[in-house]
mmCIF file of C-alpha atoms in Angstrom:
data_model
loop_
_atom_site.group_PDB
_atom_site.id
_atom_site.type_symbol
_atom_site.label_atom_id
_atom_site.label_comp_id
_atom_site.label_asym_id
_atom_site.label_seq_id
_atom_site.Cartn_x
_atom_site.Cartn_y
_atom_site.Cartn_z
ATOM 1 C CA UNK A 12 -74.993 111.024 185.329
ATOM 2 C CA UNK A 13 -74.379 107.541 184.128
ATOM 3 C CA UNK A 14 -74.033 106.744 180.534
ATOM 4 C CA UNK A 15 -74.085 103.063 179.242
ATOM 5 C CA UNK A 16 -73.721 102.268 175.850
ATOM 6 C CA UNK A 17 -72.136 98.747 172.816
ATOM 7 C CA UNK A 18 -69.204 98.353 171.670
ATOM 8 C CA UNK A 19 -67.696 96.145 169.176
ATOM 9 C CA UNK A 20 -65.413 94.086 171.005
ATOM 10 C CA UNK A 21 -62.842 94.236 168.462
ATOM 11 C CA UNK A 22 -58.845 93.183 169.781
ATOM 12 C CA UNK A 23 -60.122 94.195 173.392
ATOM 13 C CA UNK A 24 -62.708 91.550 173.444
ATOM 14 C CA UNK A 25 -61.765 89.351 176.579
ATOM 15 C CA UNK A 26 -62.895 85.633 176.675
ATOM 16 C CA UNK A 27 -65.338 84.288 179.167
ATOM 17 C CA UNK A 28 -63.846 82.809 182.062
ATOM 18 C CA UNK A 29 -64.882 79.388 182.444
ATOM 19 C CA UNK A 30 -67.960 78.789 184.839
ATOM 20 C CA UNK A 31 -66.363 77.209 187.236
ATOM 21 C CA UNK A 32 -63.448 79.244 187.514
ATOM 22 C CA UNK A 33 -65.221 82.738 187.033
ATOM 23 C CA UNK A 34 -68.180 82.535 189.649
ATOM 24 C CA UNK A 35 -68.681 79.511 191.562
ATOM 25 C CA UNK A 36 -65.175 77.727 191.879
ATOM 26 C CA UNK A 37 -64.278 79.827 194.651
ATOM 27 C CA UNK A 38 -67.312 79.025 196.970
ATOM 28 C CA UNK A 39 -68.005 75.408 195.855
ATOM 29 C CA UNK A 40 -64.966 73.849 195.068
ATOM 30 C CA UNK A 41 -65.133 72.411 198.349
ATOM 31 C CA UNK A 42 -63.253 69.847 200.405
ATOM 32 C CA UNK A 43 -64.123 68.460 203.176
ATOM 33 C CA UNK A 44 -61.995 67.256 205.983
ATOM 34 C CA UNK A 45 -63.981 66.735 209.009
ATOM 35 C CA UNK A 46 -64.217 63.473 211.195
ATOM 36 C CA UNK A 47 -61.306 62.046 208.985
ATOM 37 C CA UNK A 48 -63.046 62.349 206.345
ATOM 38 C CA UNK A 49 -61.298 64.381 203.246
ATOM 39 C CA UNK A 50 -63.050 63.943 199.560
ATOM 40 C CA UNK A 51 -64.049 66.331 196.979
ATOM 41 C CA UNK A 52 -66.253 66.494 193.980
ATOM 42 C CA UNK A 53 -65.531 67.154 190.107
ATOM 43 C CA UNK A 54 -66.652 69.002 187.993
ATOM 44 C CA UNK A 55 -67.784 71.776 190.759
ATOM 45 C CA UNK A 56 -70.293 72.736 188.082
ATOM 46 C CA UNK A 57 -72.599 71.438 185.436
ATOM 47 C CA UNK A 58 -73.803 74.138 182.774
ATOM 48 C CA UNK A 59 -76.405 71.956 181.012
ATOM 49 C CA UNK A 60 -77.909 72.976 177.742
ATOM 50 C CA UNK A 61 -81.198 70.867 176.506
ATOM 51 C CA UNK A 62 -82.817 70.073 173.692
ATOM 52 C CA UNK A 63 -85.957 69.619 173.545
ATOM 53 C CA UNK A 64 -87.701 66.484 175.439
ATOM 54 C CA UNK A 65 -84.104 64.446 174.907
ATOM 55 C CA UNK A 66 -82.477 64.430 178.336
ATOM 56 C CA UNK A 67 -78.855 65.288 179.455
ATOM 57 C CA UNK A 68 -77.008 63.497 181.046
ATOM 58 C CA UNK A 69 -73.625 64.141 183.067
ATOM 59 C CA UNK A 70 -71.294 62.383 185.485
ATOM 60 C CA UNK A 71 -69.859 63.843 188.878
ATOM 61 C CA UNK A 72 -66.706 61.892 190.527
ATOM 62 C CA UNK A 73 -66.731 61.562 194.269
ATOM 63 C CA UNK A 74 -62.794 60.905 195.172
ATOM 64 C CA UNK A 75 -62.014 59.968 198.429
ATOM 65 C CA UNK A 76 -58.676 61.569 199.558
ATOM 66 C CA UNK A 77 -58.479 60.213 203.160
ATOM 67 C CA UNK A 78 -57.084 56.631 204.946
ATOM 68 C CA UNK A 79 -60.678 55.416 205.728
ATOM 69 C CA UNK A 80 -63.293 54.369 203.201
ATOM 70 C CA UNK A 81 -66.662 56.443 203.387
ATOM 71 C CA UNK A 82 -70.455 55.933 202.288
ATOM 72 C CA UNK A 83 -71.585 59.136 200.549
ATOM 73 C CA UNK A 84 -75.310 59.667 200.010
ATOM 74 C CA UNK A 85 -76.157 62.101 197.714
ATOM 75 C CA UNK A 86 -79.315 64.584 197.769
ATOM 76 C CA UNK A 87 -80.545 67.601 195.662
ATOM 77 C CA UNK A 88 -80.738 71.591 197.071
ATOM 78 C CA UNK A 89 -82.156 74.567 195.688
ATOM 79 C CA UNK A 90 -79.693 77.232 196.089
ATOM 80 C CA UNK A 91 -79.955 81.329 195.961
ATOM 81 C CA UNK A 92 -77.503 83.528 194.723
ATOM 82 C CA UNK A 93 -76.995 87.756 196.158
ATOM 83 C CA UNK A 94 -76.314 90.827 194.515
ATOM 84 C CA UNK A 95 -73.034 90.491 195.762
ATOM 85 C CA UNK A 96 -72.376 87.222 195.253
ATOM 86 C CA UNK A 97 -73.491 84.979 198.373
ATOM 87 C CA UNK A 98 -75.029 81.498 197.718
ATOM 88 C CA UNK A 99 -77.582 80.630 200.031
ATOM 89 C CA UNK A 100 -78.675 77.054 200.512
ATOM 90 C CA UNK A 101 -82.495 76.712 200.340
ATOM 91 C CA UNK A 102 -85.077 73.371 200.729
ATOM 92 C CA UNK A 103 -85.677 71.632 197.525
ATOM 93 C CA UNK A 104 -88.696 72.847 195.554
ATOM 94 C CA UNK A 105 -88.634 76.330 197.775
ATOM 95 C CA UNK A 106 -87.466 77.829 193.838
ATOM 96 C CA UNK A 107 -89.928 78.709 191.553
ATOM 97 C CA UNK A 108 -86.842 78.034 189.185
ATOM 98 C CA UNK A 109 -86.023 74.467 191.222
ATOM 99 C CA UNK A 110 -84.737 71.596 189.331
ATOM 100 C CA UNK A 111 -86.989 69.304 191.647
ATOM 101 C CA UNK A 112 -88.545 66.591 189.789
ATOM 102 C CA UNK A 113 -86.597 67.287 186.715
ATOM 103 C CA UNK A 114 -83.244 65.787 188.014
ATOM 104 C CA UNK A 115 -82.441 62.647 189.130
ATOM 105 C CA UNK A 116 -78.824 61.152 190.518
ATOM 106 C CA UNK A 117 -77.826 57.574 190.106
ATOM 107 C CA UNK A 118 -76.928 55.750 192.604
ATOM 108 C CA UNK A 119 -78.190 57.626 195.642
ATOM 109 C CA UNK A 120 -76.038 56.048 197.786
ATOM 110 C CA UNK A 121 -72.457 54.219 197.944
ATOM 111 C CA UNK A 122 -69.142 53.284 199.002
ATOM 112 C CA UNK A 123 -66.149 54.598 198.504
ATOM 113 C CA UNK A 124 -62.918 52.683 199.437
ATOM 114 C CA UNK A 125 -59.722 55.091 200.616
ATOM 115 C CA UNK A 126 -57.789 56.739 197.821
ATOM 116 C CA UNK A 127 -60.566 55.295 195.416
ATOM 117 C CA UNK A 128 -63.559 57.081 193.743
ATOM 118 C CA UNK A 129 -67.035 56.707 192.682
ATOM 119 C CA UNK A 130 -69.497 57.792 190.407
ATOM 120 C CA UNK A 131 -72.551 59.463 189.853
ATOM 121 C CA UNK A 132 -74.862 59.883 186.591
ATOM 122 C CA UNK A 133 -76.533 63.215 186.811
ATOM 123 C CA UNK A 134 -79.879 62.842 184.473
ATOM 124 C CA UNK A 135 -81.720 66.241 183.646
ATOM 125 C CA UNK A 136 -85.218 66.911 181.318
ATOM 126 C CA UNK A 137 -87.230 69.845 181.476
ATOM 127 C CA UNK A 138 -90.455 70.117 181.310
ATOM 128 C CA UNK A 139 -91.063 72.432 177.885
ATOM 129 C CA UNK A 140 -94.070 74.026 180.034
ATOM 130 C CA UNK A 141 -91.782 75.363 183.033
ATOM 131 C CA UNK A 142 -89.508 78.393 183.363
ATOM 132 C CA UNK A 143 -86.337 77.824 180.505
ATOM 133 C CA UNK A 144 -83.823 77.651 183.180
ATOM 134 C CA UNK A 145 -83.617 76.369 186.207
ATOM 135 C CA UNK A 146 -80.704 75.415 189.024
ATOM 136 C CA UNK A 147 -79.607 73.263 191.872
ATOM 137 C CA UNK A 148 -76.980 72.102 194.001
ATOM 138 C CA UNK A 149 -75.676 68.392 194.031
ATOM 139 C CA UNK A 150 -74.664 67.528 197.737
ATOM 140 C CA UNK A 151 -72.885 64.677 198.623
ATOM 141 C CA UNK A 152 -73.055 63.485 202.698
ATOM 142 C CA UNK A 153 -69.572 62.059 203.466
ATOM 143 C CA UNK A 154 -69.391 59.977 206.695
ATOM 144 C CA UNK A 155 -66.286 57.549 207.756
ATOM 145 C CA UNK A 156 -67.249 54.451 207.826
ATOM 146 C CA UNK A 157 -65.445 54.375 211.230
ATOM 147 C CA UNK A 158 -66.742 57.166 212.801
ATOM 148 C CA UNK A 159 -70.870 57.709 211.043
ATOM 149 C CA UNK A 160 -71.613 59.431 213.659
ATOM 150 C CA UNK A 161 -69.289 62.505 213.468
ATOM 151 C CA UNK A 162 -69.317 65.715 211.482
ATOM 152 C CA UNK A 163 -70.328 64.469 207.522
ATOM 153 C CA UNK A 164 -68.081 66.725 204.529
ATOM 154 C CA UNK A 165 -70.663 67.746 201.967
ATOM 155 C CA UNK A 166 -68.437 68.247 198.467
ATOM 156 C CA UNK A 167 -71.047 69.784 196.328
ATOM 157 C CA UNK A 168 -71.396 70.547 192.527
ATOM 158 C CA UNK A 169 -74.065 73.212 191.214
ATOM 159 C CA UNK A 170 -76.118 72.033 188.292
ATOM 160 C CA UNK A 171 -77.283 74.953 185.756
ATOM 161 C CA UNK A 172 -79.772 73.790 183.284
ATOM 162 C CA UNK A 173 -81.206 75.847 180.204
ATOM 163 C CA UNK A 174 -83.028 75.191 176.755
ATOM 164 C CA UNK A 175 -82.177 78.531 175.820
ATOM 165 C CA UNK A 176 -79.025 78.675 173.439
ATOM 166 C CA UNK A 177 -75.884 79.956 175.084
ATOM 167 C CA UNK A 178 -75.131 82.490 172.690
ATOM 168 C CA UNK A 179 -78.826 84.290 173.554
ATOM 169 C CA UNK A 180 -78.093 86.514 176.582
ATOM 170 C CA UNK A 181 -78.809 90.156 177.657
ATOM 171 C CA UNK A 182 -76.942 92.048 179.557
ATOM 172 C CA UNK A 183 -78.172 95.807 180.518
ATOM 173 C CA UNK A 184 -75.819 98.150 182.504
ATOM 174 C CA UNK A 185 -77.865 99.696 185.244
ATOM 175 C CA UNK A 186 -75.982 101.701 187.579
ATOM 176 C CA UNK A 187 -72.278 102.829 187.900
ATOM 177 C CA UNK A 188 -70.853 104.659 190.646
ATOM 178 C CA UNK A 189 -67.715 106.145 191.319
ATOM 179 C CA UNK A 190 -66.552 106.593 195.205
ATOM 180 C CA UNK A 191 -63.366 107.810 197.088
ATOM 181 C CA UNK A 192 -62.068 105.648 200.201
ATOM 182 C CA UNK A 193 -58.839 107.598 200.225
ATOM 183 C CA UNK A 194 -56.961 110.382 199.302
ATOM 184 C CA UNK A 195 -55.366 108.433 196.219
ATOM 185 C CA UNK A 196 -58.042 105.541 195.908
ATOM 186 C CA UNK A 197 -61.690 104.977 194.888
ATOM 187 C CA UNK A 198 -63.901 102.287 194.349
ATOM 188 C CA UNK A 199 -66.291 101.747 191.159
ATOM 189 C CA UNK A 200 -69.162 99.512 191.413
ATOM 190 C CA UNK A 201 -71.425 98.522 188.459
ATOM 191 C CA UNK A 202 -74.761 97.015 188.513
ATOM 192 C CA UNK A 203 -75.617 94.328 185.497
ATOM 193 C CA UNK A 204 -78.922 92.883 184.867
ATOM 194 C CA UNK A 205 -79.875 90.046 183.453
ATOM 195 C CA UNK A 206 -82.826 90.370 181.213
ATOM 196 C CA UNK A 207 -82.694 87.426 179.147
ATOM 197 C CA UNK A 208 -83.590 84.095 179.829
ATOM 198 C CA UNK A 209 -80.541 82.356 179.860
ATOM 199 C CA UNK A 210 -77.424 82.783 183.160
ATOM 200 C CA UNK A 211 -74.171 84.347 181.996
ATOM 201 C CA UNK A 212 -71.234 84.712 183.488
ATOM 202 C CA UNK A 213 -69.926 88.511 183.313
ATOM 203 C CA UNK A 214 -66.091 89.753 183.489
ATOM 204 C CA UNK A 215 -65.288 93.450 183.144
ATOM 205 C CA UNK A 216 -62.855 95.968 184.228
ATOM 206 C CA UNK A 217 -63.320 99.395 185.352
ATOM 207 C CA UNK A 218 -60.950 102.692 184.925
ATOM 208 C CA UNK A 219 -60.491 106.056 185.682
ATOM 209 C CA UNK A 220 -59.117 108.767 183.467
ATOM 210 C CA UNK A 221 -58.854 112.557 183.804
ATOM 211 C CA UNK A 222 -60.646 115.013 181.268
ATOM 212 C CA UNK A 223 -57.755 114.558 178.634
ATOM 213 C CA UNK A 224 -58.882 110.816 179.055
ATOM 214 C CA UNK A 225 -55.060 109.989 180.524
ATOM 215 C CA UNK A 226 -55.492 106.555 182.646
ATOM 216 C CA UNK A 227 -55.400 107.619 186.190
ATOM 217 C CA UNK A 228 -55.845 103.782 187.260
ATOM 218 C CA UNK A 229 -58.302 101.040 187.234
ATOM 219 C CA UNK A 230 -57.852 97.218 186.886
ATOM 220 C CA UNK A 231 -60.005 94.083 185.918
ATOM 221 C CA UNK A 232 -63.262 93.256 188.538
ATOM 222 C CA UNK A 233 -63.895 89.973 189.787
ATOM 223 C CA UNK A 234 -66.029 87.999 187.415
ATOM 224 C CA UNK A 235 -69.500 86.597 188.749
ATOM 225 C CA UNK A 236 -72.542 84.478 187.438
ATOM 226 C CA UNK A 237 -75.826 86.466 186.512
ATOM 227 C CA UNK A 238 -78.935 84.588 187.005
ATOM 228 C CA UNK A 239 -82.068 85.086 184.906
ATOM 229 C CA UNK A 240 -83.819 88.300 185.843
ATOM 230 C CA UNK A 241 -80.913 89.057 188.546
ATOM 231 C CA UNK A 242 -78.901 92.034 189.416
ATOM 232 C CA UNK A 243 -75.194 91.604 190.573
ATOM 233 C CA UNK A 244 -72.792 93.938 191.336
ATOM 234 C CA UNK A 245 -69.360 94.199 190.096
ATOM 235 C CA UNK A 246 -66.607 96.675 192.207
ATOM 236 C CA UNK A 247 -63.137 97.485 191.317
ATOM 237 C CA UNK A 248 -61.245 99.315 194.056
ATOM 238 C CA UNK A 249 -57.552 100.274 194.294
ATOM 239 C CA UNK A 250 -55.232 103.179 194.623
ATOM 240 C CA UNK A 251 -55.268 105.949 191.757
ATOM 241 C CA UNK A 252 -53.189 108.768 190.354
ATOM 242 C CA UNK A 253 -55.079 111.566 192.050
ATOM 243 C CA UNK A 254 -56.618 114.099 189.081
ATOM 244 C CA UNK A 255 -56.698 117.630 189.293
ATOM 245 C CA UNK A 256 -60.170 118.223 188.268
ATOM 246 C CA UNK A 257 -63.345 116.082 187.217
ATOM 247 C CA UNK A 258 -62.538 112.712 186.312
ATOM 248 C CA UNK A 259 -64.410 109.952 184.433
ATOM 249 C CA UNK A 260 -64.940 106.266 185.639
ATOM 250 C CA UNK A 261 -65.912 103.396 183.228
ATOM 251 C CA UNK A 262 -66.422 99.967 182.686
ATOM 252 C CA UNK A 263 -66.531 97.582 180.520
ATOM 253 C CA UNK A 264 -68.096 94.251 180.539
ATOM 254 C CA UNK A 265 -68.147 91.148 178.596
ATOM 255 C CA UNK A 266 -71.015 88.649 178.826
ATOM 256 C CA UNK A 267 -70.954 86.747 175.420
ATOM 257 C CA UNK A 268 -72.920 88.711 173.339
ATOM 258 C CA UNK A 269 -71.305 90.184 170.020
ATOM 259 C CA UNK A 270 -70.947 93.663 171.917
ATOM 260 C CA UNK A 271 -69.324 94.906 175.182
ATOM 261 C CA UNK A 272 -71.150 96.982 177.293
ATOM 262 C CA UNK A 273 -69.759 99.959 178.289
ATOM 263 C CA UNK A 274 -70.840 102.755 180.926
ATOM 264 C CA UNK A 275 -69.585 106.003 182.201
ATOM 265 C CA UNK A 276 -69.998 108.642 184.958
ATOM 266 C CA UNK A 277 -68.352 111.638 186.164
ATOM 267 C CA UNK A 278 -66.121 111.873 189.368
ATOM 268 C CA UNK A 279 -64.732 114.915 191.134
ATOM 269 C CA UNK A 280 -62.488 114.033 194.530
ATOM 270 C CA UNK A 281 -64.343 115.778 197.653
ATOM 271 C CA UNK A 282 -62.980 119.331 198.803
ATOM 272 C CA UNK A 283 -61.671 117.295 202.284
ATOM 273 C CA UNK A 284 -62.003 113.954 202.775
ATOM 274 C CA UNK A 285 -62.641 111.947 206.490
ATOM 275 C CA UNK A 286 -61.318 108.365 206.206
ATOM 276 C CA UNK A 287 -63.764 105.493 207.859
ATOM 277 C CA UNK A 288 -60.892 104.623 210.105
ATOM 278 C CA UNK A 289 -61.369 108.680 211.223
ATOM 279 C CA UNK A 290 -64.832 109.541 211.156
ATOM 280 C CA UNK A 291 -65.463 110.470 214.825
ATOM 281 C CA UNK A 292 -62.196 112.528 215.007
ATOM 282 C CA UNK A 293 -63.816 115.125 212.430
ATOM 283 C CA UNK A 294 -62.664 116.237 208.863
ATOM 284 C CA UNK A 295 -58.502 117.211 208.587
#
């Protein structure tokens, strides 16, 4: 059984990790380097918070790293994000949450001489009749000017956009599981769902202790965006002092709010154990 519970954060509170950093950087931070052509894009993100009718505007920088200048074009993408943590690219508008016809780029199109960079102004207003939040991708097509017909790089920035305060989130625990992949290791994977209206990103930690609660191991799990309405899972997995008897594995998340969020659920190692690598062979 899986309990899930608040906590005051107290002196273990842990600080959000940084958008960019926490969820995205990883996938989108990207540089291209095809065809000659080597440029990249910053920020990576945009976390956009409105106000009313009054639009918001940011800028993205386009620096070209390579010998050879390039013309970049820039277009807007609806993008999709898994339960574990895949973005998908979709068409624009395909969203029920798309940011199509709310945001507009400036220019569309430019040059870029080598080792210099250019700009872009990133305007954003929601409609006060639409869904709260909403997201896209910024892509930016960059071809050589020597060679426009080979393989473009496509730096990209996501754009998050939301009326709804940053400190109004909701996070609910839904699921925590406790597995062994080893004779001294386990995996424990939590499922978070969003229920507010606003994205969050969520960093945790998981643990396992035996009935006296002495840590048997555990370690932090990698943080991760939640999207309005969205499940993600979170999994820690590693190598553990191996208990004598029923065990417990928690975790503990922090998405913002004034509380953690805490959950809990019994483990007991298996009688014999068949590792994957093993499993035609028979149990040992």
């Amino acid at each position: 059984m899986t309990h899930a519970h608040r906590s005051s954060p107290a002196a273990t509170r842990r600080l959000v990790a940084p958008l960019a950093a926490a969820c995205l950087g990883a996938l989108l931070a990207v540089t291209a380097a095809r065809a000659q052509v080597l440029a990249m894009v910053n920020p990576t993100q945009a976390s956009i918070t409105v106000i009313g009718d009054e639009p918001a505007v940011r800028e993205l920088v386009v620096s070209n790293l390579g010998a050879a200048p390039v013309r970049v074009r820039v277009r807007l993408s609806d993008w999709s994000l898994s339960e574990r943590g895949e973005i998908g690219l979709e068409p624009l508008g395909s969203n029920q949450r798309s940011l199509k016809g709310a945001l507009s780029v400036t220019p569309v199109e430019q040059t870029i001489a080598a080792g210099a960079s250019g700009r872009i102004e990133v305007r954003v207003a929601l409609d006060s009749k639409g869904p709260p939040t909403r997201w896209g991708i910024v892509l930016s097509e960059v071809r050589s000017l020597f060679a426009p017909a080979g393989v473009p790089g496509s730096p990209a920035a996501t754009v998050l956009v939301s009326r709804v305060p940053a400190d109004q989130v909701h996070a609910e625990l839904v699921g925590l599981t406790a597995r062994a992949l080893g004779r001294d290791s386990i995996a424990i994977t939590a499922r978070v769902h969003n229920t507010g209206l606003r994205y969050f990103v969520m960093t945790g930690s998981a643990a396992l202790t035996d009935s006296a609660g002495a840590r048997l191991g555990g370690g932090p799990m990698e943080p991760g965006l939640v999207l309005p309405g969205a499940v993600r899972s979170f999994e820690w997995s590693g190598h553990v002092a191996r208990g004598h008897d029923a065990c417990i594995a928690s975790a503990t998340f922090d998405s913002g709010e004034p509380e953690l969020l805490m959950g809990e659920t019994r483990f007991r190692w298996p009688a014999r154990f068949t590792p994957v690598a093993d499993a035609g062979r028979g149990p040992r």
